[in-house]
CSV table of C-alpha atoms and ligand atoms in Angstrom, one decimal:
chain,number,residue,atom,x,y,z
U,1,MET,CA,73.3,52.1,-75.8
U,2,SER,CA,73.5,49.4,-73.2
U,3,GLY,CA,72.1,45.9,-73.2
U,4,ARG,CA,70.7,44.1,-76.2
U,5,LYS,CA,67.6,42.7,-74.6
U,6,VAL,CA,64.6,44.9,-75.0
U,7,SER,CA,61.9,43.8,-72.6
U,8,ARG,CA,58.5,42.9,-73.8
U,9,ARG,CA,57.1,45.7,-71.6
U,10,LYS,CA,59.4,48.2,-73.2
U,11,LEU,CA,58.3,47.1,-76.6
U,12,ILE,CA,54.7,47.4,-75.7
U,13,THR,CA,55.1,50.8,-74.1
U,14,THR,CA,57.2,52.2,-76.9
U,15,GLY,CA,54.8,50.6,-79.3
U,16,LEU,CA,51.8,52.4,-77.8
U,17,ALA,CA,53.6,55.8,-77.7
U,18,ALA,CA,54.9,55.5,-81.2
U,19,ALA,CA,51.6,54.3,-82.5
U,20,ALA,CA,49.8,57.2,-80.9
U,21,GLY,CA,52.4,59.7,-82.2
U,22,VAL,CA,52.9,58.5,-85.7
U,23,ALA,CA,49.8,56.7,-86.8
U,24,GLY,CA,47.1,58.3,-84.6
U,25,LEU,CA,45.3,57.0,-81.6
U,26,GLY,CA,43.5,54.3,-83.5
U,27,VAL,CA,46.6,52.1,-83.7
U,28,ALA,CA,47.4,52.6,-80.0
U,29,ASP,CA,43.8,51.6,-79.3
U,30,ARG,CA,44.3,48.3,-81.2
U,31,LEU,CA,47.5,47.6,-79.3
U,32,ALA,CA,45.7,48.2,-76.0
U,33,HIS,CA,43.0,45.8,-77.1
U,34,ARG,CA,45.5,43.2,-77.9
U,35,TYR,CA,46.8,43.4,-74.3
U,36,GLY,CA,43.4,43.6,-72.7
U,37,LEU,CA,43.9,47.1,-71.4
U,38,ILE,CA,40.6,48.7,-72.3
U,39,PRO,CA,39.0,50.9,-69.6
U,40,PRO,CA,35.1,50.8,-69.3
U,41,ASP,CA,34.9,54.4,-70.6
U,42,ALA,CA,36.8,53.6,-73.8
U,43,GLU,CA,34.1,54.9,-76.1
U,44,GLY,CA,33.0,58.5,-76.9
U,45,PHE,CA,35.0,61.6,-77.5
U,46,TYR,CA,37.7,61.0,-74.8
U,47,GLY,CA,37.7,57.3,-75.3
U,48,PRO,CA,40.9,56.8,-77.3
U,49,SER,CA,42.9,59.0,-74.9
U,50,ASN,CA,41.4,57.3,-71.9
U,51,THR,CA,42.5,54.0,-73.3
U,52,LEU,CA,46.0,55.3,-74.1
U,53,THR,CA,46.5,56.8,-70.7
U,54,TYR,CA,45.3,53.6,-68.9
U,55,ALA,CA,47.2,51.1,-71.1
U,56,ALA,CA,50.5,53.1,-71.1
U,57,GLN,CA,50.4,53.7,-67.3
U,58,ARG,CA,49.5,50.2,-66.4
U,59,ILE,CA,52.5,48.9,-68.4
U,60,LEU,CA,54.9,51.6,-67.0
U,61,GLN,CA,53.7,50.9,-63.5
U,62,LEU,CA,54.9,47.4,-63.5
U,63,HIS,CA,58.2,49.1,-62.6
U,64,HIS,CA,57.1,51.6,-60.0
U,65,PRO,CA,54.1,50.3,-58.2
U,66,LEU,CA,54.1,52.1,-54.8
U,67,ALA,CA,52.7,55.5,-54.0
U,68,ARG,CA,54.9,57.8,-51.9
U,69,GLU,CA,54.5,57.4,-48.1
U,70,PHE,CA,55.2,60.3,-45.7
U,71,ASP,CA,56.4,60.8,-42.2
U,72,ARG,CA,54.1,61.4,-39.2
U,73,SER,CA,55.3,65.0,-39.0
U,74,GLN,CA,53.9,65.6,-42.5
U,75,ILE,CA,50.3,64.7,-41.7
U,76,SER,CA,48.0,67.6,-42.5
U,77,LYS,CA,47.0,69.7,-39.6
U,78,GLY,CA,43.8,71.7,-39.1
U,79,VAL,CA,40.6,71.0,-40.8
U,80,ILE,CA,40.7,68.3,-43.5
U,81,PRO,CA,38.4,68.8,-46.4
U,82,VAL,CA,35.4,66.5,-46.9
U,83,LYS,CA,33.7,65.7,-50.2
U,84,GLY,CA,30.1,64.5,-50.2
U,85,GLN,CA,27.5,64.2,-47.4
U,86,VAL,CA,27.2,61.6,-44.7
U,87,PRO,CA,24.4,59.3,-46.1
U,88,ALA,CA,21.0,60.5,-45.0
U,89,SER,CA,19.2,57.1,-45.1
U,90,GLU,CA,17.6,55.9,-41.9
U,91,SER,CA,19.4,52.6,-42.2
U,92,TYR,CA,22.8,54.3,-42.3
U,93,ARG,CA,21.9,56.7,-39.5
U,94,ARG,CA,20.8,53.9,-37.3
U,95,MET,CA,24.1,52.0,-37.9
U,96,LEU,CA,26.0,55.2,-37.2
U,97,ARG,CA,24.2,55.6,-33.8
U,98,ASP,CA,24.9,52.0,-32.9
U,99,GLY,CA,28.6,52.1,-33.7
U,100,PHE,CA,28.1,50.0,-36.8
U,101,ALA,CA,27.5,46.8,-34.8
U,102,ASP,CA,25.0,45.6,-37.4
U,103,TRP,CA,27.0,46.8,-40.5
U,104,ARG,CA,28.2,44.1,-42.8
U,105,LEU,CA,30.4,44.3,-45.9
U,106,SER,CA,29.2,41.7,-48.4
U,107,VAL,CA,31.7,40.3,-50.9
U,108,ASP,CA,30.4,38.2,-53.7
U,109,GLY,CA,30.4,37.7,-57.5
U,110,LEU,CA,33.2,35.8,-59.1
U,111,VAL,CA,34.4,34.3,-55.8
U,112,ALA,CA,34.6,30.8,-54.5
U,113,ARG,CA,33.3,31.7,-51.0
U,114,PRO,CA,31.0,34.7,-50.9
U,115,ARG,CA,30.6,36.1,-47.4
U,116,SER,CA,30.0,39.2,-45.4
U,117,PHE,CA,32.3,40.8,-42.8
U,118,SER,CA,31.4,42.7,-39.7
U,119,LEU,CA,33.5,45.7,-38.6
U,120,ALA,CA,34.9,43.6,-35.7
U,121,GLU,CA,36.0,40.9,-38.1
U,122,LEU,CA,37.8,43.3,-40.4
U,123,ARG,CA,39.6,44.8,-37.4
U,124,GLN,CA,40.8,41.3,-36.4
U,125,PHE,CA,42.6,40.7,-39.7
U,126,PRO,CA,46.2,41.9,-40.1
U,127,SER,CA,46.2,45.6,-40.2
U,128,CYS,CA,48.2,48.0,-42.4
U,129,HIS,CA,49.1,51.6,-41.8
U,130,GLN,CA,50.0,54.1,-44.5
U,131,ILE,CA,50.6,57.9,-44.5
U,132,THR,CA,49.7,58.9,-48.0
U,133,LEU,CA,48.4,61.9,-50.0
U,134,HIS,CA,44.8,62.0,-50.9
U,135,ALA,CA,44.4,64.2,-54.0
U,136,CYS,CA,40.9,65.3,-55.1
U,137,GLU,CA,40.5,65.8,-58.8
U,138,GLN,CA,39.1,69.3,-57.9
U,139,GLY,CA,42.5,70.6,-56.8
U,140,TRP,CA,42.9,70.1,-53.1
U,141,SER,CA,44.8,67.4,-51.1
U,142,PHE,CA,45.8,66.3,-47.7
U,143,ILE,CA,48.1,63.8,-46.1
U,144,ALA,CA,46.7,61.4,-43.5
U,145,GLU,CA,47.4,58.2,-41.9
U,146,TRP,CA,45.1,55.4,-42.8
U,147,THR,CA,44.6,52.1,-41.0
U,148,GLY,CA,42.8,49.1,-42.5
U,149,VAL,CA,43.0,45.7,-44.0
U,150,GLN,CA,44.5,45.1,-47.4
U,151,LEU,CA,41.8,44.5,-50.0
U,152,SER,CA,44.1,41.7,-51.3
U,153,TYR,CA,43.7,39.9,-47.9
U,154,ILE,CA,39.9,39.9,-48.3
U,155,LEU,CA,40.2,38.7,-51.9
U,156,ASN,CA,42.3,35.8,-50.8
U,157,LEU,CA,39.8,34.9,-48.1
U,158,VAL,CA,36.9,34.8,-50.5
U,159,GLY,CA,38.9,33.2,-53.4
U,160,ILE,CA,38.9,35.0,-56.7
U,161,ARG,CA,37.9,33.2,-59.8
U,162,PRO,CA,40.3,33.4,-62.8
U,163,GLN,CA,37.8,35.3,-64.9
U,164,ALA,CA,37.7,38.2,-62.4
U,165,LYS,CA,38.8,41.5,-63.9
U,166,TYR,CA,37.2,44.2,-61.6
U,167,VAL,CA,36.0,44.8,-58.1
U,168,ALA,CA,32.7,46.8,-58.2
U,169,ILE,CA,32.4,48.9,-55.1
U,170,PHE,CA,29.0,50.1,-53.7
U,171,SER,CA,28.3,52.6,-50.9
U,172,TYR,CA,25.5,53.8,-48.7
U,173,ASP,CA,25.2,57.1,-50.6
U,174,LYS,CA,24.7,55.5,-54.1
U,175,VAL,CA,28.3,56.4,-55.1
U,176,TRP,CA,29.9,53.4,-56.8
U,177,ASP,CA,33.0,52.6,-58.8
U,178,THR,CA,34.9,49.7,-60.3
U,179,MET,CA,38.6,49.0,-59.7
U,180,ASP,CA,40.8,46.8,-61.9
U,181,MET,CA,42.6,43.8,-60.4
U,182,PHE,CA,45.9,45.7,-60.6
U,183,ASP,CA,44.6,48.2,-58.0
U,184,ALA,CA,42.6,45.6,-56.1
U,185,TRP,CA,45.7,43.4,-55.5
U,186,HIS,CA,48.0,46.5,-54.9
U,187,PRO,CA,49.6,46.3,-51.4
U,188,GLN,CA,48.6,50.0,-50.7
U,189,THR,CA,44.9,49.4,-51.5
U,190,LEU,CA,43.1,49.2,-48.1
U,191,LEU,CA,39.7,48.8,-46.7
U,192,ALA,CA,40.3,51.6,-44.2
U,193,TYR,CA,38.5,51.8,-40.9
U,194,GLY,CA,40.9,54.2,-39.2
U,195,MET,CA,42.2,57.7,-39.9
U,196,ASN,CA,45.0,59.5,-38.0
U,197,GLY,CA,44.9,57.0,-35.2
U,198,GLN,CA,41.1,57.2,-34.6
U,199,GLU,CA,38.1,55.4,-36.0
U,200,LEU,CA,37.3,56.6,-39.4
U,201,PRO,CA,35.1,59.7,-38.8
U,202,ALA,CA,31.6,59.6,-40.4
U,203,PRO,CA,32.3,62.4,-42.9
U,204,HIS,CA,35.4,60.6,-44.2
U,205,GLY,CA,33.4,57.4,-44.9
U,206,ALA,CA,32.6,55.5,-41.7
U,207,PRO,CA,32.7,52.7,-41.0
U,208,VAL,CA,35.0,51.6,-43.9
U,209,ARG,CA,36.2,53.3,-47.1
U,210,VAL,CA,38.5,52.4,-49.9
U,211,ARG,CA,42.0,53.8,-49.8
U,212,VAL,CA,43.6,53.4,-53.2
U,213,ALA,CA,46.8,55.4,-53.0
U,214,ARG,CA,47.6,55.5,-56.7
U,215,GLN,CA,44.2,57.0,-57.7
U,216,VAL,CA,42.6,60.4,-57.4
U,217,GLY,CA,39.9,61.3,-54.8
U,218,TYR,CA,36.8,59.9,-56.3
U,219,LYS,CA,38.2,56.4,-56.6
U,220,ASN,CA,38.5,56.3,-52.8
U,221,VAL,CA,34.8,55.3,-52.2
U,222,LYS,CA,33.5,56.0,-48.7
U,223,PHE,CA,30.6,54.4,-46.6
U,224,LEU,CA,31.1,50.9,-48.1
U,225,SER,CA,28.3,48.5,-48.3
U,226,HIS,CA,29.0,45.8,-50.9
U,227,LEU,CA,31.8,44.5,-53.1
U,228,ILE,CA,31.2,42.4,-56.2
U,229,VAL,CA,34.0,40.7,-58.1
U,230,THR,CA,33.1,40.7,-61.8
U,231,ASP,CA,34.5,40.3,-65.3
U,232,ASN,CA,32.3,43.1,-66.6
U,233,ALA,CA,32.6,46.7,-65.3
U,234,LYS,CA,30.0,48.0,-67.9
U,235,GLN,CA,27.0,46.2,-66.4
U,236,TYR,CA,26.3,48.8,-63.8
U,237,GLY,CA,24.7,52.3,-64.2
U,238,LYS,CA,25.3,53.8,-67.6
U,239,GLY,CA,28.1,51.3,-68.4
U,240,LEU,CA,31.1,53.6,-67.9
U,241,GLY,CA,32.5,51.8,-64.8
U,242,GLY,CA,31.6,54.3,-62.1
U,243,LYS,CA,29.6,57.2,-61.0
U,244,ALA,CA,32.4,59.7,-61.6
U,245,PRO,CA,32.8,58.8,-65.3
U,246,GLU,CA,29.0,59.5,-65.6
U,247,ALA,CA,29.8,63.0,-64.4
U,248,GLY,CA,32.6,63.4,-67.0
U,249,TRP,CA,35.7,62.3,-65.1
U,250,ALA,CA,37.9,59.5,-66.4
U,251,TRP,CA,37.3,56.0,-65.0
U,252,TYR,CA,41.0,55.6,-64.6
U,253,GLY,CA,42.3,58.3,-62.2
U,254,GLY,CA,45.9,57.2,-61.8
U,255,ILE,CA,48.4,59.5,-60.1
F,301,MTE,N1,30.6,57.2,-51.0
F,301,MTE,C1,31.3,58.3,-51.4
F,301,MTE,N2,32.6,58.2,-51.6
F,301,MTE,C2,33.4,59.2,-52.0
F,301,MTE,C3,32.7,60.5,-52.2
F,301,MTE,C4,31.4,60.6,-52.0
F,301,MTE,O1,30.7,61.7,-52.2
F,301,MTE,N3,30.7,59.5,-51.6
F,301,MTE,N4,33.5,61.6,-52.7
F,301,MTE,C5,34.8,61.2,-53.3
F,301,MTE,C6,35.7,62.3,-53.5
F,301,MTE,S1,35.4,63.2,-55.0
F,301,MTE,C7,36.8,62.6,-52.8
F,301,MTE,S2,37.9,63.8,-53.1
F,301,MTE,C8,37.0,61.8,-51.5
F,301,MTE,C9,37.0,62.7,-50.4
F,301,MTE,O2,37.4,62.1,-49.2
F,301,MTE,P1,37.2,62.9,-47.8
F,301,MTE,O3,35.8,63.4,-47.8
F,301,MTE,O4,37.6,61.9,-46.8
F,301,MTE,O5,38.2,64.1,-47.9
F,301,MTE,O6,36.0,60.8,-51.3
F,301,MTE,C10,35.5,60.2,-52.5
F,301,MTE,N5,34.7,59.1,-52.1
F,302,MO,MO1,37.3,64.4,-55.2
């Protein structure tokens, strides 16, 4: 045994695991509550295990925050799978035809300076590139290069209020989700407008999608329209924090 100091993090993690093993999930759940690590889908049959997974991973990840990045030579070749349809609404189709000149991403809620961004504005901000794996919960994956602006850059521009706990994400095809501030501030979380060196193709989410490298497919919302910073992820839809949880997937999709 080396070192006498046991970090607080270690204590919490060990505590959660031990509580789950010895005393049942109820105790782990109480510990997670104490540290504010309760996912929006914490109720119902899978609720306790959703809470345990989320709380334990968030604590462990303070150590290993980055998703693996790959070489250019590892980018997937051939046809890349697509999930979901390009939005059919007339307003979306018109923007697509016009190269998204009139598209705006509005960002409001618990922010000091609500505003909306054009695609041209997003492209002017410092850009990031990442070659990461996109893994769909349904068993397929691909590696691609993504280009975009860090969500954290946008959050800094609008000024996040201290009560902020989630970013709610809305799209043109009525898919929506919420992301906690850990993912929202994460350096690999991008508002991506480019894929494999080109403009983001419509089927992959044009003009801008979320790229959240540490989460499964459905957390990477495409066809963005609106971001709302909030302290309550349960106020939308059926109160489970996203469209995917309403279809039975876990709100937290960490990988
Ligand atoms: N707006 C929107 N975002 C979405 C989806 C969708 O149908 N609509 N599908 C999700 C799922 S399940 C996956 S796996 C990825 C797929 O990304 P791709 O189509 O670029 O491969 O997008 C996610 N984001
Ligand atoms: Mo997916």
